[in-house]
Amino acid sequence: MTAKSLASFVEELVSSIENGTAGTMFSRDIVTLEPAILRSLAEGRPASRHELAAATGRSTEEIVELIERTPEIDADRDNRVLGTGVTLLPTPHRIQLPGRDHLLYGYCVPDTLFAARFLGEPLRVTSSCPTTGRPVVLEVEPGGVRAADPPTAVMALVTWFDPDDVRAAT
């Protein structure tokens, strides 16, 4: 994908978030929870409904309702958020943060890239090539990918998906 088409995709996504047509995964409700969720996950723990309520100025009841109606949020029985985009639950896309003993995981590789930006710190992503099965390792800074092994690695970005079933496209 060219830089121009990626930029166009991002502009369209931002516009759809602003006008409320981006689907549940990219709703304003979810986007406003992301920083608090990622901070908890970076510490190796789920985000509690109380913590999310305090971080967003919402009631715990609103947070629980949002968690329960959003299929892209991984949550436990106590409505603690285990992830959304980045998760504590194992996936093929492993994320290592410097100085942490635990791993995080991404629903897809683009989610791992957004994590570095939102957390404001570098991270290492290990995945595998879907064609060869060989490992692909990315060193990611908040501003983008710093290094890739192999250096010829590429990433596909799905630019069309059902916004109400984003996991089906990743």
PDB file of C-alpha atoms in Angstrom:
ATOM      1  CA  MET A   1       0.000   0.000   0.000  1.00  0.00           C
ATOM      2  CA  THR A   2       1.351   3.419  -0.827  1.00  0.00           C
ATOM      3  CA  ALA A   3       1.772   6.162   1.741  1.00  0.00           C
ATOM      4  CA  LYS A   4      -0.931   8.167   0.007  1.00  0.00           C
ATOM      5  CA  SER A   5      -3.487   5.376   0.173  1.00  0.00           C
ATOM      6  CA  LEU A   6      -2.589   4.676   3.813  1.00  0.00           C
ATOM      7  CA  ALA A   7      -3.035   8.376   4.608  1.00  0.00           C
ATOM      8  CA  SER A   8      -6.393   8.324   2.809  1.00  0.00           C
ATOM      9  CA  PHE A   9      -7.433   5.267   4.802  1.00  0.00           C
ATOM     10  CA  VAL A  10      -6.527   6.972   8.087  1.00  0.00           C
ATOM     11  CA  GLU A  11      -8.413  10.138   7.073  1.00  0.00           C
ATOM     12  CA  GLU A  12     -11.484   8.076   6.203  1.00  0.00           C
ATOM     13  CA  LEU A  13     -11.248   6.199   9.500  1.00  0.00           C
ATOM     14  CA  VAL A  14     -10.986   9.413  11.515  1.00  0.00           C
ATOM     15  CA  SER A  15     -13.933  10.871   9.611  1.00  0.00           C
ATOM     16  CA  SER A  16     -16.023   7.763  10.215  1.00  0.00           C
ATOM     17  CA  ILE A  17     -15.189   7.864  13.947  1.00  0.00           C
ATOM     18  CA  GLU A  18     -16.240  11.518  14.082  1.00  0.00           C
ATOM     19  CA  ASN A  19     -19.552  10.922  12.300  1.00  0.00           C
ATOM     20  CA  GLY A  20     -20.308   7.696  14.164  1.00  0.00           C
ATOM     21  CA  THR A  21     -20.221   5.279  11.220  1.00  0.00           C
ATOM     22  CA  ALA A  22     -16.975   3.438  12.033  1.00  0.00           C
ATOM     23  CA  GLY A  23     -18.652   0.559  13.860  1.00  0.00           C
ATOM     24  CA  THR A  24     -18.182  -0.601  17.432  1.00  0.00           C
ATOM     25  CA  MET A  25     -14.420  -1.127  17.336  1.00  0.00           C
ATOM     26  CA  PHE A  26     -13.728   2.488  16.422  1.00  0.00           C
ATOM     27  CA  SER A  27     -16.546   4.219  18.243  1.00  0.00           C
ATOM     28  CA  ARG A  28     -15.714   7.307  20.274  1.00  0.00           C
ATOM     29  CA  ASP A  29     -16.615   5.297  23.368  1.00  0.00           C
ATOM     30  CA  ILE A  30     -13.917   2.720  22.665  1.00  0.00           C
ATOM     31  CA  VAL A  31     -11.323   5.221  21.473  1.00  0.00           C
ATOM     32  CA  THR A  32     -11.636   7.215  24.722  1.00  0.00           C
ATOM     33  CA  LEU A  33     -11.030   4.045  26.769  1.00  0.00           C
ATOM     34  CA  GLU A  34      -7.887   3.024  24.854  1.00  0.00           C
ATOM     35  CA  PRO A  35      -5.283   4.997  26.853  1.00  0.00           C
ATOM     36  CA  ALA A  36      -6.471   3.628  30.218  1.00  0.00           C
ATOM     37  CA  ILE A  37      -6.796   0.100  28.845  1.00  0.00           C
ATOM     38  CA  LEU A  38      -3.307   0.164  27.332  1.00  0.00           C
ATOM     39  CA  ARG A  39      -1.720   1.532  30.510  1.00  0.00           C
ATOM     40  CA  SER A  40      -3.182  -1.373  32.500  1.00  0.00           C
ATOM     41  CA  LEU A  41      -2.198  -3.954  29.911  1.00  0.00           C
ATOM     42  CA  ALA A  42       1.348  -2.541  29.773  1.00  0.00           C
ATOM     43  CA  GLU A  43       1.516  -3.233  33.513  1.00  0.00           C
ATOM     44  CA  GLY A  44       0.405  -6.816  32.834  1.00  0.00           C
ATOM     45  CA  ARG A  45      -3.064  -6.540  34.304  1.00  0.00           C
ATOM     46  CA  PRO A  46      -6.615  -6.112  33.033  1.00  0.00           C
ATOM     47  CA  ALA A  47      -8.296  -2.708  33.254  1.00  0.00           C
ATOM     48  CA  SER A  48     -11.063  -2.691  35.857  1.00  0.00           C
ATOM     49  CA  ARG A  49     -14.424  -1.058  35.236  1.00  0.00           C
ATOM     50  CA  HIS A  50     -13.714   1.237  38.194  1.00  0.00           C
ATOM     51  CA  GLU A  51     -10.370   2.317  36.746  1.00  0.00           C
ATOM     52  CA  LEU A  52     -11.950   2.977  33.331  1.00  0.00           C
ATOM     53  CA  ALA A  53     -14.794   4.935  34.922  1.00  0.00           C
ATOM     54  CA  ALA A  54     -12.333   7.113  36.832  1.00  0.00           C
ATOM     55  CA  ALA A  55     -10.169   7.666  33.734  1.00  0.00           C
ATOM     56  CA  THR A  56     -13.106   8.732  31.564  1.00  0.00           C
ATOM     57  CA  GLY A  57     -15.475  10.416  34.006  1.00  0.00           C
ATOM     58  CA  ARG A  58     -18.195   7.850  33.301  1.00  0.00           C
ATOM     59  CA  SER A  59     -20.123   5.725  35.746  1.00  0.00           C
ATOM     60  CA  THR A  60     -19.121   2.107  36.267  1.00  0.00           C
ATOM     61  CA  GLU A  61     -22.564   1.155  34.947  1.00  0.00           C
ATOM     62  CA  GLU A  62     -21.826   2.957  31.656  1.00  0.00           C
ATOM     63  CA  ILE A  63     -18.468   1.204  31.414  1.00  0.00           C
ATOM     64  CA  VAL A  64     -20.031  -2.222  32.030  1.00  0.00           C
ATOM     65  CA  GLU A  65     -22.713  -1.543  29.403  1.00  0.00           C
ATOM     66  CA  LEU A  66     -20.061  -0.483  26.888  1.00  0.00           C
ATOM     67  CA  ILE A  67     -17.944  -3.568  27.594  1.00  0.00           C
ATOM     68  CA  GLU A  68     -20.932  -5.889  27.277  1.00  0.00           C
ATOM     69  CA  ARG A  69     -22.147  -4.425  23.979  1.00  0.00           C
ATOM     70  CA  THR A  70     -18.745  -4.327  22.253  1.00  0.00           C
ATOM     71  CA  PRO A  71     -17.683  -7.726  20.886  1.00  0.00           C
ATOM     72  CA  GLU A  72     -14.156  -6.479  20.109  1.00  0.00           C
ATOM     73  CA  ILE A  73     -13.419  -6.038  23.811  1.00  0.00           C
ATOM     74  CA  ASP A  74     -11.946  -9.076  25.552  1.00  0.00           C
ATOM     75  CA  ALA A  75     -13.309  -9.057  29.095  1.00  0.00           C
ATOM     76  CA  ASP A  76     -13.540 -11.481  31.977  1.00  0.00           C
ATOM     77  CA  ARG A  77     -16.604 -12.291  34.124  1.00  0.00           C
ATOM     78  CA  ASP A  78     -15.929  -9.269  36.320  1.00  0.00           C
ATOM     79  CA  ASN A  79     -15.963  -6.956  33.265  1.00  0.00           C
ATOM     80  CA  ARG A  80     -12.237  -6.331  33.549  1.00  0.00           C
ATOM     81  CA  VAL A  81     -10.876  -5.521  30.095  1.00  0.00           C
ATOM     82  CA  LEU A  82      -8.237  -7.988  28.942  1.00  0.00           C
ATOM     83  CA  GLY A  83      -7.807  -6.210  25.643  1.00  0.00           C
ATOM     84  CA  THR A  84      -9.081  -4.467  22.562  1.00  0.00           C
ATOM     85  CA  GLY A  85      -6.651  -4.417  19.659  1.00  0.00           C
ATOM     86  CA  VAL A  86      -3.888  -5.211  22.156  1.00  0.00           C
ATOM     87  CA  THR A  87      -4.686  -7.974  24.614  1.00  0.00           C
ATOM     88  CA  LEU A  88      -3.364 -10.154  27.416  1.00  0.00           C
ATOM     89  CA  LEU A  89      -4.823 -13.172  25.588  1.00  0.00           C
ATOM     90  CA  PRO A  90      -2.369 -15.022  23.320  1.00  0.00           C
ATOM     91  CA  THR A  91      -2.514 -14.386  19.573  1.00  0.00           C
ATOM     92  CA  PRO A  92       0.115 -14.978  16.860  1.00  0.00           C
ATOM     93  CA  HIS A  93       1.349 -11.364  17.234  1.00  0.00           C
ATOM     94  CA  ARG A  94       3.469 -11.115  20.401  1.00  0.00           C
ATOM     95  CA  ILE A  95       4.487  -7.763  21.888  1.00  0.00           C
ATOM     96  CA  GLN A  96       7.405  -7.252  24.245  1.00  0.00           C
ATOM     97  CA  LEU A  97       7.752  -3.968  26.109  1.00  0.00           C
ATOM     98  CA  PRO A  98      11.181  -3.039  27.474  1.00  0.00           C
ATOM     99  CA  GLY A  99      11.724  -3.901  31.120  1.00  0.00           C
ATOM    100  CA  ARG A 100       8.565  -6.029  31.416  1.00  0.00           C
ATOM    101  CA  ASP A 101       8.437  -9.763  32.079  1.00  0.00           C
ATOM    102  CA  HIS A 102       4.998 -10.287  30.542  1.00  0.00           C
ATOM    103  CA  LEU A 103       3.913 -10.353  26.908  1.00  0.00           C
ATOM    104  CA  LEU A 104       1.070  -8.522  25.258  1.00  0.00           C
ATOM    105  CA  TYR A 105      -0.534  -9.634  22.013  1.00  0.00           C
ATOM    106  CA  GLY A 106      -2.110  -7.894  19.052  1.00  0.00           C
ATOM    107  CA  TYR A 107      -5.299  -8.855  17.237  1.00  0.00           C
ATOM    108  CA  CYS A 108      -3.363  -7.987  14.068  1.00  0.00           C
ATOM    109  CA  VAL A 109       0.024  -6.458  13.212  1.00  0.00           C
ATOM    110  CA  PRO A 110      -1.357  -2.913  12.666  1.00  0.00           C
ATOM    111  CA  ASP A 111      -2.743  -2.994  16.232  1.00  0.00           C
ATOM    112  CA  THR A 112       0.768  -3.669  17.525  1.00  0.00           C
ATOM    113  CA  LEU A 113       2.063  -0.598  15.682  1.00  0.00           C
ATOM    114  CA  PHE A 114      -0.622   1.620  17.200  1.00  0.00           C
ATOM    115  CA  ALA A 115       0.341   0.330  20.667  1.00  0.00           C
ATOM    116  CA  ALA A 116       3.825   1.863  20.474  1.00  0.00           C
ATOM    117  CA  ARG A 117       2.335   5.217  19.560  1.00  0.00           C
ATOM    118  CA  PHE A 118      -0.346   5.165  22.273  1.00  0.00           C
ATOM    119  CA  LEU A 119       2.081   3.975  24.961  1.00  0.00           C
ATOM    120  CA  GLY A 120       4.803   6.373  23.842  1.00  0.00           C
ATOM    121  CA  GLU A 121       7.529   3.792  24.104  1.00  0.00           C
ATOM    122  CA  PRO A 122       9.362   1.314  21.891  1.00  0.00           C
ATOM    123  CA  LEU A 123       8.340  -2.303  21.645  1.00  0.00           C
ATOM    124  CA  ARG A 124       9.276  -5.487  19.844  1.00  0.00           C
ATOM    125  CA  VAL A 125       6.702  -7.408  17.799  1.00  0.00           C
ATOM    126  CA  THR A 126       7.245 -11.033  16.857  1.00  0.00           C
ATOM    127  CA  SER A 127       4.886 -12.660  14.404  1.00  0.00           C
ATOM    128  CA  SER A 128       5.278 -15.090  11.541  1.00  0.00           C
ATOM    129  CA  CYS A 129       4.972 -14.892   7.796  1.00  0.00           C
ATOM    130  CA  PRO A 130       1.603 -16.417   6.838  1.00  0.00           C
ATOM    131  CA  THR A 131       3.169 -17.853   3.665  1.00  0.00           C
ATOM    132  CA  THR A 132       6.462 -19.315   4.926  1.00  0.00           C
ATOM    133  CA  GLY A 133       5.804 -19.574   8.664  1.00  0.00           C
ATOM    134  CA  ARG A 134       9.166 -17.927   9.345  1.00  0.00           C
ATOM    135  CA  PRO A 135       9.446 -15.427  12.211  1.00  0.00           C
ATOM    136  CA  VAL A 136       9.093 -11.727  11.462  1.00  0.00           C
ATOM    137  CA  VAL A 137      10.433  -9.354  14.111  1.00  0.00           C
ATOM    138  CA  LEU A 138       9.700  -5.630  14.163  1.00  0.00           C
ATOM    139  CA  GLU A 139      11.396  -3.054  16.361  1.00  0.00           C
ATOM    140  CA  VAL A 140       8.733  -0.377  16.716  1.00  0.00           C
ATOM    141  CA  GLU A 141       9.140   3.171  18.028  1.00  0.00           C
ATOM    142  CA  PRO A 142       6.214   5.518  18.748  1.00  0.00           C
ATOM    143  CA  GLY A 143       6.871   7.160  15.357  1.00  0.00           C
ATOM    144  CA  GLY A 144       6.937   3.934  13.340  1.00  0.00           C
ATOM    145  CA  VAL A 145       8.912   0.809  12.537  1.00  0.00           C
ATOM    146  CA  ARG A 146      12.642   1.259  13.248  1.00  0.00           C
ATOM    147  CA  ALA A 147      13.816  -2.143  11.993  1.00  0.00           C
ATOM    148  CA  ALA A 148      12.432  -5.360  10.539  1.00  0.00           C
ATOM    149  CA  ASP A 149      13.911  -8.843  10.362  1.00  0.00           C
ATOM    150  CA  PRO A 150      13.837  -9.914   7.641  1.00  0.00           C
ATOM    151  CA  PRO A 151      14.345  -6.436   6.170  1.00  0.00           C
ATOM    152  CA  THR A 152      12.127  -7.391   3.214  1.00  0.00           C
ATOM    153  CA  ALA A 153       9.078  -7.971   5.453  1.00  0.00           C
ATOM    154  CA  VAL A 154       5.830  -6.375   4.323  1.00  0.00           C
ATOM    155  CA  MET A 155       2.459  -5.906   5.980  1.00  0.00           C
ATOM    156  CA  ALA A 156      -0.946  -6.070   4.387  1.00  0.00           C
ATOM    157  CA  LEU A 157      -3.555  -3.639   5.650  1.00  0.00           C
ATOM    158  CA  VAL A 158      -7.172  -4.523   5.044  1.00  0.00           C
ATOM    159  CA  THR A 159      -8.829  -1.295   3.971  1.00  0.00           C
ATOM    160  CA  TRP A 160     -12.335  -2.656   3.776  1.00  0.00           C
ATOM    161  CA  PHE A 161     -14.022  -4.627   6.474  1.00  0.00           C
ATOM    162  CA  ASP A 162     -17.359  -4.899   8.188  1.00  0.00           C
ATOM    163  CA  PRO A 163     -16.982  -2.247  10.936  1.00  0.00           C
ATOM    164  CA  ASP A 164     -19.290  -4.241  13.207  1.00  0.00           C
ATOM    165  CA  ASP A 165     -17.216  -7.428  12.825  1.00  0.00           C
ATOM    166  CA  VAL A 166     -13.623  -6.226  12.563  1.00  0.00           C
ATOM    167  CA  ARG A 167     -12.211  -9.513  13.883  1.00  0.00           C
ATOM    168  CA  ALA A 168     -13.542 -11.366  10.842  1.00  0.00           C
ATOM    169  CA  ALA A 169     -11.192  -9.291   8.662  1.00  0.00           C
ATOM    170  CA  THR A 170      -8.030  -9.742  10.787  1.00  0.00           C
TER     171      THR A 170
END
